[in-house]
Amino acid sequence: MAMREIRVVPDPVLRTPCDTVTTIDDRVRGLIADLVETVDDEGRAGLAANQIGVSLRAFSWNIEGEIGYVINPRIVELGEELQDGGEGCLSVPGLWYPTVRANYARVEGIDLDGKPITVEGTGIMARCLQHETDHLDGMVYLDRLQKETRRAAMRELRARL
């Protein structure tokens, strides 16, 4: 297990859709251990594998004291009720913008034993599930912002680079 360095925009790994995990081997077990250890730090809610430079579909979360992970997650349900709250990202440090997300999300995937798991939640957990799945699809939260807000965020981001 190791605390891993976080990749930041414009690293191309963040814009590349991640590959499905096809075999649970020592590499994948090590990845999950690193994801769990790296997300277990103050101020961290979630962490996708590509944020630590690994293009495999897996992420970890740290929500309200609960730490977990899911391999090959896919969103299977989003609630109709929306939430519009501030969102930030470890890969876009220092930026925080209002981002519309579903207030409920359910993700299905597998665990390290290859057994099916379901992770669901409302509020911050729903936001995390959507945010991290977006990462695995090669998106960052800035892609979800309203047009004018996105322009402002991109100007701020360019000024920081």
PDB file of C-alpha atoms in Angstrom:
ATOM      1  CA  MET A   1       0.000   0.000   0.000  1.00  0.00           C
ATOM      2  CA  ALA A   2       1.126   3.482  -0.780  1.00  0.00           C
ATOM      3  CA  MET A   3      -0.134   7.037  -0.676  1.00  0.00           C
ATOM      4  CA  ARG A   4      -0.074   7.945  -4.379  1.00  0.00           C
ATOM      5  CA  GLU A   5       0.502  11.285  -6.087  1.00  0.00           C
ATOM      6  CA  ILE A   6      -2.629  12.866  -7.588  1.00  0.00           C
ATOM      7  CA  ARG A   7      -2.540  13.653 -11.314  1.00  0.00           C
ATOM      8  CA  VAL A   8      -3.840  17.112 -12.213  1.00  0.00           C
ATOM      9  CA  VAL A   9      -5.326  18.728 -15.304  1.00  0.00           C
ATOM     10  CA  PRO A  10      -4.042  18.830 -18.065  1.00  0.00           C
ATOM     11  CA  ASP A  11      -2.561  15.322 -17.586  1.00  0.00           C
ATOM     12  CA  PRO A  12      -3.968  13.286 -20.527  1.00  0.00           C
ATOM     13  CA  VAL A  13      -4.676  10.249 -18.315  1.00  0.00           C
ATOM     14  CA  LEU A  14      -7.594  12.244 -16.877  1.00  0.00           C
ATOM     15  CA  ARG A  15      -9.181  12.593 -20.330  1.00  0.00           C
ATOM     16  CA  THR A  16      -8.787   8.955 -21.347  1.00  0.00           C
ATOM     17  CA  PRO A  17     -11.642   6.504 -20.659  1.00  0.00           C
ATOM     18  CA  CYS A  18     -10.421   3.726 -18.373  1.00  0.00           C
ATOM     19  CA  ASP A  19     -10.272   0.045 -19.282  1.00  0.00           C
ATOM     20  CA  THR A  20     -12.504  -2.549 -17.659  1.00  0.00           C
ATOM     21  CA  VAL A  21     -10.791  -4.744 -15.083  1.00  0.00           C
ATOM     22  CA  THR A  22     -10.889  -8.253 -16.550  1.00  0.00           C
ATOM     23  CA  THR A  23      -8.767 -10.128 -14.003  1.00  0.00           C
ATOM     24  CA  ILE A  24      -8.427  -9.631 -10.273  1.00  0.00           C
ATOM     25  CA  ASP A  25      -4.695 -10.125  -9.767  1.00  0.00           C
ATOM     26  CA  ASP A  26      -1.982  -8.712  -7.514  1.00  0.00           C
ATOM     27  CA  ARG A  27      -1.795  -5.538  -9.628  1.00  0.00           C
ATOM     28  CA  VAL A  28      -5.518  -4.856  -9.100  1.00  0.00           C
ATOM     29  CA  ARG A  29      -5.327  -5.730  -5.398  1.00  0.00           C
ATOM     30  CA  GLY A  30      -2.413  -3.292  -5.054  1.00  0.00           C
ATOM     31  CA  LEU A  31      -4.343  -0.616  -6.955  1.00  0.00           C
ATOM     32  CA  ILE A  32      -7.341  -0.938  -4.627  1.00  0.00           C
ATOM     33  CA  ALA A  33      -5.089  -0.819  -1.552  1.00  0.00           C
ATOM     34  CA  ASP A  34      -3.451   2.351  -2.912  1.00  0.00           C
ATOM     35  CA  LEU A  35      -6.825   3.935  -3.771  1.00  0.00           C
ATOM     36  CA  VAL A  36      -8.143   3.253  -0.268  1.00  0.00           C
ATOM     37  CA  GLU A  37      -4.986   4.543   1.427  1.00  0.00           C
ATOM     38  CA  THR A  38      -4.772   7.641  -0.780  1.00  0.00           C
ATOM     39  CA  VAL A  39      -8.440   8.598  -0.278  1.00  0.00           C
ATOM     40  CA  ASP A  40      -8.035   8.239   3.493  1.00  0.00           C
ATOM     41  CA  ASP A  41      -6.777  11.781   3.969  1.00  0.00           C
ATOM     42  CA  GLU A  42      -8.546  14.848   5.299  1.00  0.00           C
ATOM     43  CA  GLY A  43     -10.694  16.612   2.720  1.00  0.00           C
ATOM     44  CA  ARG A  44     -10.846  13.704   0.282  1.00  0.00           C
ATOM     45  CA  ALA A  45     -14.239  12.288  -0.677  1.00  0.00           C
ATOM     46  CA  GLY A  46     -13.378  10.114  -3.669  1.00  0.00           C
ATOM     47  CA  LEU A  47     -10.533   9.011  -5.896  1.00  0.00           C
ATOM     48  CA  ALA A  48     -10.600   7.356  -9.319  1.00  0.00           C
ATOM     49  CA  ALA A  49      -7.769   5.124 -10.530  1.00  0.00           C
ATOM     50  CA  ASN A  50      -6.817   7.453 -13.369  1.00  0.00           C
ATOM     51  CA  GLN A  51      -6.280  10.232 -10.829  1.00  0.00           C
ATOM     52  CA  ILE A  52      -3.258   8.225  -9.660  1.00  0.00           C
ATOM     53  CA  GLY A  53      -2.204   7.389 -13.215  1.00  0.00           C
ATOM     54  CA  VAL A  54      -3.820   3.965 -13.646  1.00  0.00           C
ATOM     55  CA  SER A  55      -6.313   3.638 -16.510  1.00  0.00           C
ATOM     56  CA  LEU A  56      -8.488   0.940 -14.952  1.00  0.00           C
ATOM     57  CA  ARG A  57     -12.146   1.242 -13.915  1.00  0.00           C
ATOM     58  CA  ALA A  58     -11.994   1.467 -10.127  1.00  0.00           C
ATOM     59  CA  PHE A  59     -12.513   4.131  -7.504  1.00  0.00           C
ATOM     60  CA  SER A  60     -12.537   4.586  -3.755  1.00  0.00           C
ATOM     61  CA  TRP A  61     -14.593   6.858  -1.532  1.00  0.00           C
ATOM     62  CA  ASN A  62     -14.348   8.403   1.910  1.00  0.00           C
ATOM     63  CA  ILE A  63     -17.779   9.749   2.831  1.00  0.00           C
ATOM     64  CA  GLU A  64     -18.781  10.547   6.413  1.00  0.00           C
ATOM     65  CA  GLY A  65     -16.151   8.195   7.846  1.00  0.00           C
ATOM     66  CA  GLU A  66     -16.979   5.285   5.528  1.00  0.00           C
ATOM     67  CA  ILE A  67     -14.215   4.214   3.170  1.00  0.00           C
ATOM     68  CA  GLY A  68     -14.859   1.782   0.346  1.00  0.00           C
ATOM     69  CA  TYR A  69     -14.146   0.953  -3.260  1.00  0.00           C
ATOM     70  CA  VAL A  70     -15.798  -0.467  -6.347  1.00  0.00           C
ATOM     71  CA  ILE A  71     -14.286  -2.099  -9.433  1.00  0.00           C
ATOM     72  CA  ASN A  72     -15.891  -1.683 -12.875  1.00  0.00           C
ATOM     73  CA  PRO A  73     -18.558   0.701 -11.605  1.00  0.00           C
ATOM     74  CA  ARG A  74     -21.426   1.698 -13.807  1.00  0.00           C
ATOM     75  CA  ILE A  75     -24.246   3.999 -12.910  1.00  0.00           C
ATOM     76  CA  VAL A  76     -27.485   2.042 -13.076  1.00  0.00           C
ATOM     77  CA  GLU A  77     -29.860   4.586 -11.593  1.00  0.00           C
ATOM     78  CA  LEU A  78     -30.019   8.322 -11.045  1.00  0.00           C
ATOM     79  CA  GLY A  79     -32.859   9.985  -9.175  1.00  0.00           C
ATOM     80  CA  GLU A  80     -34.949  12.686 -10.813  1.00  0.00           C
ATOM     81  CA  GLU A  81     -34.433  15.150  -7.948  1.00  0.00           C
ATOM     82  CA  LEU A  82     -31.366  17.313  -8.501  1.00  0.00           C
ATOM     83  CA  GLN A  83     -28.827  18.877  -6.177  1.00  0.00           C
ATOM     84  CA  ASP A  84     -26.862  21.984  -7.100  1.00  0.00           C
ATOM     85  CA  GLY A  85     -23.979  22.371  -4.727  1.00  0.00           C
ATOM     86  CA  GLY A  86     -20.335  23.266  -4.759  1.00  0.00           C
ATOM     87  CA  GLU A  87     -17.990  20.684  -6.171  1.00  0.00           C
ATOM     88  CA  GLY A  88     -14.227  20.467  -6.303  1.00  0.00           C
ATOM     89  CA  CYS A  89     -11.697  17.896  -7.454  1.00  0.00           C
ATOM     90  CA  LEU A  90      -8.269  16.742  -6.360  1.00  0.00           C
ATOM     91  CA  SER A  91      -7.209  16.830 -10.020  1.00  0.00           C
ATOM     92  CA  VAL A  92      -8.366  20.449 -10.398  1.00  0.00           C
ATOM     93  CA  PRO A  93      -6.926  21.883  -7.171  1.00  0.00           C
ATOM     94  CA  GLY A  94      -8.192  25.164  -5.842  1.00  0.00           C
ATOM     95  CA  LEU A  95     -11.311  25.404  -7.997  1.00  0.00           C
ATOM     96  CA  TRP A  96     -14.788  25.000  -6.510  1.00  0.00           C
ATOM     97  CA  TYR A  97     -17.912  25.514  -8.634  1.00  0.00           C
ATOM     98  CA  PRO A  98     -21.641  24.802  -8.349  1.00  0.00           C
ATOM     99  CA  THR A  99     -22.352  21.573 -10.218  1.00  0.00           C
ATOM    100  CA  VAL A 100     -25.765  20.038 -10.842  1.00  0.00           C
ATOM    101  CA  ARG A 101     -25.968  16.319 -10.030  1.00  0.00           C
ATOM    102  CA  ALA A 102     -28.721  13.841  -9.289  1.00  0.00           C
ATOM    103  CA  ASN A 103     -29.492  13.728  -5.576  1.00  0.00           C
ATOM    104  CA  TYR A 104     -29.605   9.899  -5.669  1.00  0.00           C
ATOM    105  CA  ALA A 105     -27.261   7.532  -7.494  1.00  0.00           C
ATOM    106  CA  ARG A 106     -26.781   3.781  -7.596  1.00  0.00           C
ATOM    107  CA  VAL A 107     -23.646   2.154  -8.969  1.00  0.00           C
ATOM    108  CA  GLU A 108     -23.052  -1.542  -9.615  1.00  0.00           C
ATOM    109  CA  GLY A 109     -19.658  -3.185  -9.932  1.00  0.00           C
ATOM    110  CA  ILE A 110     -17.575  -5.914  -8.334  1.00  0.00           C
ATOM    111  CA  ASP A 111     -15.326  -6.312  -5.301  1.00  0.00           C
ATOM    112  CA  LEU A 112     -11.859  -7.885  -5.037  1.00  0.00           C
ATOM    113  CA  ASP A 113     -13.442 -11.342  -4.918  1.00  0.00           C
ATOM    114  CA  GLY A 114     -15.211 -10.680  -8.210  1.00  0.00           C
ATOM    115  CA  LYS A 115     -18.582 -10.628  -6.444  1.00  0.00           C
ATOM    116  CA  PRO A 116     -21.245  -8.126  -7.521  1.00  0.00           C
ATOM    117  CA  ILE A 117     -21.686  -5.101  -5.285  1.00  0.00           C
ATOM    118  CA  THR A 118     -24.076  -2.187  -5.277  1.00  0.00           C
ATOM    119  CA  VAL A 119     -23.211   1.208  -3.841  1.00  0.00           C
ATOM    120  CA  GLU A 120     -25.899   3.856  -3.521  1.00  0.00           C
ATOM    121  CA  GLY A 121     -26.563   7.054  -1.730  1.00  0.00           C
ATOM    122  CA  THR A 122     -28.025  10.512  -1.652  1.00  0.00           C
ATOM    123  CA  GLY A 123     -26.463  13.939  -1.248  1.00  0.00           C
ATOM    124  CA  ILE A 124     -22.679  13.888  -1.024  1.00  0.00           C
ATOM    125  CA  MET A 125     -22.498  10.125  -1.642  1.00  0.00           C
ATOM    126  CA  ALA A 126     -24.566  10.456  -4.824  1.00  0.00           C
ATOM    127  CA  ARG A 127     -22.342  13.335  -5.925  1.00  0.00           C
ATOM    128  CA  CYS A 128     -19.218  11.243  -5.255  1.00  0.00           C
ATOM    129  CA  LEU A 129     -20.509   8.221  -7.195  1.00  0.00           C
ATOM    130  CA  GLN A 130     -21.289  10.389 -10.214  1.00  0.00           C
ATOM    131  CA  HIS A 131     -18.059  12.402  -9.982  1.00  0.00           C
ATOM    132  CA  GLU A 132     -15.795   9.351  -9.763  1.00  0.00           C
ATOM    133  CA  THR A 133     -17.623   7.463 -12.519  1.00  0.00           C
ATOM    134  CA  ASP A 134     -17.199  10.546 -14.718  1.00  0.00           C
ATOM    135  CA  HIS A 135     -13.441  10.364 -14.089  1.00  0.00           C
ATOM    136  CA  LEU A 136     -13.373   6.769 -15.284  1.00  0.00           C
ATOM    137  CA  ASP A 137     -15.148   7.905 -18.459  1.00  0.00           C
ATOM    138  CA  GLY A 138     -12.467  10.560 -19.084  1.00  0.00           C
ATOM    139  CA  MET A 139     -14.419  13.530 -17.742  1.00  0.00           C
ATOM    140  CA  VAL A 140     -13.724  16.077 -15.023  1.00  0.00           C
ATOM    141  CA  TYR A 141     -16.458  17.941 -13.197  1.00  0.00           C
ATOM    142  CA  LEU A 142     -15.722  21.143 -15.133  1.00  0.00           C
ATOM    143  CA  ASP A 143     -17.264  19.414 -18.165  1.00  0.00           C
ATOM    144  CA  ARG A 144     -20.627  19.410 -16.360  1.00  0.00           C
ATOM    145  CA  LEU A 145     -20.727  23.127 -15.573  1.00  0.00           C
ATOM    146  CA  GLN A 146     -23.168  25.543 -17.170  1.00  0.00           C
ATOM    147  CA  LYS A 147     -21.637  27.237 -20.225  1.00  0.00           C
ATOM    148  CA  GLU A 148     -20.765  30.609 -18.666  1.00  0.00           C
ATOM    149  CA  THR A 149     -19.581  29.048 -15.421  1.00  0.00           C
ATOM    150  CA  ARG A 150     -17.414  26.612 -17.389  1.00  0.00           C
ATOM    151  CA  ARG A 151     -15.821  29.490 -19.289  1.00  0.00           C
ATOM    152  CA  ALA A 152     -14.988  31.255 -16.026  1.00  0.00           C
ATOM    153  CA  ALA A 153     -13.587  28.038 -14.557  1.00  0.00           C
ATOM    154  CA  MET A 154     -11.411  27.414 -17.609  1.00  0.00           C
ATOM    155  CA  ARG A 155     -10.048  30.977 -17.470  1.00  0.00           C
ATOM    156  CA  GLU A 156      -9.227  30.500 -13.790  1.00  0.00           C
ATOM    157  CA  LEU A 157      -7.640  27.109 -14.516  1.00  0.00           C
ATOM    158  CA  ARG A 158      -5.479  28.500 -17.342  1.00  0.00           C
ATOM    159  CA  ALA A 159      -4.337  31.331 -15.063  1.00  0.00           C
ATOM    160  CA  ARG A 160      -3.169  28.771 -12.487  1.00  0.00           C
ATOM    161  CA  LEU A 161      -1.201  26.619 -14.964  1.00  0.00           C
TER     162      LEU A 161
END
